[in-house]
Amino acid sequence: MPGPERRAHEGDKRHPYSRPDAGPPAPASSILDAATQAAIQAAAEAAARAAIAAQQHRAAAAAMAGPQAGGGAAAGLAGLPQGPGMPNFVKVSGESDPRKVAGKLAHTCRDNPAPAMLTIGTKCINQAVKAICIARGYLAEQQIELTFQTAFREGGTPDRPSVALYLSKHPNSRWVAMQGAVELAVSGTSQPTVVAGALASRCREDAAVCLVGIGMDAVSNAVMAIGQTRLYLEQDGKDIRAWPEFVKVQKAGGELNAIKFHIHVDRLR
């Protein structure tokens, strides 16, 4: 099952994979008490995560096709009830064929809630985003649009991020690219936290905005920035989702393939 995800209230909001300072070592006389307290806290956190997962599963079962009106940073979570014992997520590897993954997504989304996509590492994230772009084309005949929300998962590192892309499906008549949107270019060397700061600022101003990335590293950085922006906007009562598409951009005197992430802002309160 996907999760648990890093949220804004956890240790360090500046970066989802940063580690807080452990501080000076505890005195030897307090080691037993500290270990006992840590075990109790870990058990309580595990119970809380289980309760949240159960709540999300119930919400997914009743999810509507249109954009949701609330739910904080967990808004847009969706399950995939294909039958008893069937998974509600799709794992994407760096070697996955985006066309095959897209076919699976489209087949699922025609009659079921959209699944989550689990990825680890830059290449996996890139393949997953390509699959979403292709699946959007497959679903166009059914007037279905796909959007995603990034959530950070445990076990990731800055060099090998572990993220879930929670997909939601909507009537595509409600998702039209906004004219005059500000394009924020994301490169392979962009810092996701910096991009997220700029994106969050424009979302607070209700400005139309999108991210554009060329290449695997740039696409991964854009996805990470979307997840970080969600954390930044929690205190503003807002959340974001994105729908990606293939585009052509002019650069260095030539035409290059790129992915554009159109950003939609959800108001949570």
XYZ file of C-alpha atoms in Angstrom:
269
model
C 0.000 0.000 0.000
C 1.275 3.510 -0.674
C 2.430 5.754 2.123
C 2.954 6.907 4.717
C 3.618 10.350 3.265
C 5.638 13.228 4.679
C 3.413 16.103 5.751
C 4.098 19.706 6.650
C 3.748 19.127 10.393
C 6.666 16.693 10.469
C 10.243 17.466 11.446
C 11.547 19.805 8.775
C 9.314 21.498 6.182
C 12.246 22.844 4.197
C 12.960 19.488 2.599
C 11.025 16.229 2.970
C 14.166 14.125 3.270
C 16.185 16.293 5.662
C 16.937 14.895 9.088
C 16.628 16.969 12.272
C 19.678 17.280 14.497
C 19.813 14.328 16.842
C 21.272 16.490 19.628
C 23.759 15.396 22.332
C 23.715 11.746 23.475
C 21.460 10.962 26.434
C 23.053 10.050 29.800
C 23.526 6.324 30.343
C 21.035 6.358 33.250
C 18.249 7.537 30.957
C 18.784 5.107 28.067
C 16.149 2.596 29.264
C 13.522 5.270 29.804
C 14.277 6.884 26.455
C 14.056 3.540 24.650
C 10.747 2.746 26.342
C 9.338 6.145 25.445
C 10.533 5.746 21.849
C 8.793 2.370 21.588
C 5.554 3.806 22.956
C 5.737 6.759 20.579
C 6.478 4.484 17.613
C 3.465 2.325 18.458
C 1.240 5.385 18.736
C 2.472 6.740 15.406
C 1.893 3.369 13.728
C -1.675 3.293 15.066
C -2.257 6.843 13.837
C -0.953 5.963 10.373
C -3.227 2.922 10.251
C -6.223 5.082 11.170
C -5.335 7.622 8.473
C -4.928 4.845 5.889
C -8.346 3.439 6.794
C -9.908 6.889 6.531
C -8.300 7.455 3.133
C -9.554 4.070 1.915
C -13.119 4.958 2.912
C -12.806 8.363 1.244
C -11.448 6.788 -1.934
C -14.390 4.418 -2.160
C -16.791 7.367 -2.099
C -14.665 9.712 -4.220
C -16.440 11.621 -6.960
C -15.015 12.099 -10.431
C -14.767 15.891 -10.131
C -12.207 17.931 -8.167
C -12.563 17.478 -4.429
C -13.392 20.318 -2.116
C -11.085 19.495 0.754
C -8.816 17.001 2.457
C -5.622 18.947 3.083
C -2.407 17.613 1.611
C -4.036 14.195 1.304
C -6.779 15.469 -1.032
C -7.190 13.461 -4.216
C -6.200 10.071 -2.806
C -7.937 7.319 -4.724
C -8.129 3.551 -4.452
C -8.400 0.893 -7.118
C -11.046 -1.630 -6.039
C -10.596 -4.193 -8.812
C -11.723 -7.064 -6.623
C -10.815 -8.901 -3.409
C -7.099 -8.883 -2.803
C -6.284 -6.719 -5.814
C -3.794 -3.852 -5.328
C -4.870 -0.216 -5.529
C -1.568 1.045 -6.875
C 0.746 0.653 -9.849
C 4.482 0.251 -9.334
C 6.605 1.911 -12.006
C 10.242 0.987 -12.555
C 12.915 2.707 -14.562
C 12.503 0.051 -17.257
C 8.710 0.257 -17.478
C 7.310 0.960 -20.947
C 5.246 4.159 -20.567
C 2.815 2.996 -23.276
C 2.055 -0.245 -21.428
C 1.681 1.554 -18.100
C -0.575 4.111 -19.802
C -2.738 1.314 -21.216
C -3.155 -0.142 -17.745
C -4.030 3.252 -16.294
C -6.585 3.976 -18.999
C -8.199 0.544 -18.691
C -8.504 0.967 -14.933
C -9.752 4.544 -15.007
C -12.585 3.868 -17.450
C -14.561 1.912 -14.839
C -12.758 2.421 -11.521
C -11.211 5.147 -9.387
C -7.720 6.118 -10.536
C -4.802 4.294 -8.869
C -1.706 5.607 -7.154
C 1.638 5.242 -8.929
C 4.628 4.298 -6.765
C 8.067 5.391 -7.923
C 11.608 5.352 -6.565
C 14.259 7.396 -8.303
C 14.467 9.937 -11.094
C 14.057 7.501 -13.994
C 10.960 5.894 -12.474
C 9.340 9.286 -11.899
C 10.030 10.269 -15.499
C 8.472 7.051 -16.841
C 5.414 7.515 -14.643
C 4.824 11.067 -15.874
C 5.176 9.959 -19.494
C 2.599 7.246 -18.827
C 0.147 9.811 -17.439
C 0.596 11.992 -20.537
C -0.109 9.032 -22.821
C -3.041 7.788 -20.719
C -4.670 11.213 -20.976
C -4.740 10.745 -24.745
C -6.218 7.240 -24.410
C -8.996 8.589 -22.161
C -9.882 11.608 -24.281
C -12.653 9.718 -26.112
C -14.361 9.005 -22.808
C -14.082 12.685 -21.817
C -11.906 11.734 -18.843
C -9.019 13.864 -17.623
C -6.256 12.694 -15.280
C -4.477 14.825 -12.713
C -1.931 13.848 -10.088
C -0.673 14.984 -6.707
C 2.822 14.229 -5.430
C 3.268 12.768 -1.953
C 6.621 11.890 -0.390
C 7.065 8.393 0.978
C 9.329 6.971 3.638
C 12.601 5.463 2.519
C 13.553 8.120 -0.015
C 16.686 10.239 -0.145
C 17.497 13.460 -2.026
C 19.437 11.382 -4.579
C 16.809 8.647 -4.858
C 13.423 10.129 -4.030
C 10.521 7.859 -3.184
C 7.211 9.416 -4.156
C 3.638 8.404 -4.853
C 1.691 10.061 -7.634
C -1.945 9.990 -6.559
C -4.115 10.118 -9.647
C -7.646 11.510 -9.833
C -9.992 11.467 -12.784
C -12.312 14.306 -13.781
C -14.574 15.324 -16.671
C -12.078 16.837 -19.096
C -14.394 19.741 -19.897
C -13.346 21.185 -16.526
C -9.631 21.134 -17.284
C -8.645 23.610 -19.938
C -5.192 25.178 -20.198
C -5.378 28.763 -18.992
C -4.280 31.437 -21.430
C -1.375 33.620 -20.388
C -0.119 31.208 -17.733
C 3.328 31.989 -16.342
C 5.790 29.269 -17.357
C 8.410 28.354 -14.777
C 11.310 26.545 -16.438
C 12.680 23.610 -14.450
C 16.103 22.214 -15.332
C 17.988 19.121 -14.327
C 19.962 21.158 -11.797
C 17.028 23.082 -10.329
C 16.499 22.762 -6.594
C 12.911 21.502 -6.036
C 12.568 23.594 -2.881
C 13.469 26.757 -4.795
C 11.044 25.947 -7.600
C 8.393 25.137 -4.983
C 8.876 28.517 -3.335
C 8.277 30.317 -6.629
C 5.313 28.097 -7.481
C 3.713 28.528 -4.060
C 4.057 32.312 -4.341
C 2.140 32.367 -7.609
C -0.493 29.983 -6.298
C -1.083 32.281 -3.327
C -1.636 35.117 -5.802
C -4.112 32.954 -7.779
C -1.921 33.413 -10.853
C -2.152 30.911 -13.702
C 1.118 28.999 -13.714
C 2.749 25.886 -15.151
C 6.109 24.127 -14.972
C 8.089 23.097 -18.036
C 10.879 20.538 -17.938
C 13.171 19.096 -20.626
C 14.754 15.766 -19.843
C 14.466 13.126 -17.144
C 16.106 15.089 -14.320
C 14.048 18.203 -15.017
C 10.793 16.223 -15.009
C 11.729 14.580 -11.713
C 12.606 17.946 -10.171
C 9.246 19.353 -11.303
C 7.373 16.461 -9.678
C 9.338 16.940 -6.461
C 8.620 20.672 -6.529
C 4.893 19.991 -6.849
C 5.027 17.815 -3.734
C 6.993 20.426 -1.811
C 4.584 23.168 -2.909
C 1.707 21.167 -1.427
C 3.469 21.313 1.934
C 4.121 25.044 1.633
C 0.461 25.779 0.853
C -1.093 23.786 3.689
C -1.011 26.768 6.018
C -2.799 28.824 3.351
C -5.675 26.373 3.103
C -4.738 25.463 -0.461
C -3.553 22.387 -2.313
C -2.458 21.792 -5.892
C -2.713 19.107 -8.532
C -1.123 18.911 -11.965
C -1.949 17.533 -15.372
C 1.026 16.929 -17.656
C 1.260 16.996 -21.436
C 3.951 16.598 -24.071
C 4.964 19.874 -25.735
C 7.633 21.196 -28.103
C 9.871 24.056 -27.036
C 12.371 26.130 -28.960
C 15.823 26.082 -27.450
C 19.353 26.561 -28.772
C 18.039 27.105 -32.271
C 16.159 23.812 -32.351
C 12.925 22.161 -31.271
C 13.060 19.920 -28.215
C 10.548 17.629 -26.543
C 9.394 18.749 -23.102
C 6.692 18.090 -20.545
C 4.453 20.882 -19.308
C 2.754 20.556 -15.926
C -0.428 22.624 -15.769
C -1.151 23.538 -12.150
C -4.631 23.661 -10.639
C -5.220 25.113 -7.170
C -7.770 23.497 -4.843
C -9.158 25.606 -2.008
C -9.458 23.570 1.164
C -11.347 26.138 3.205
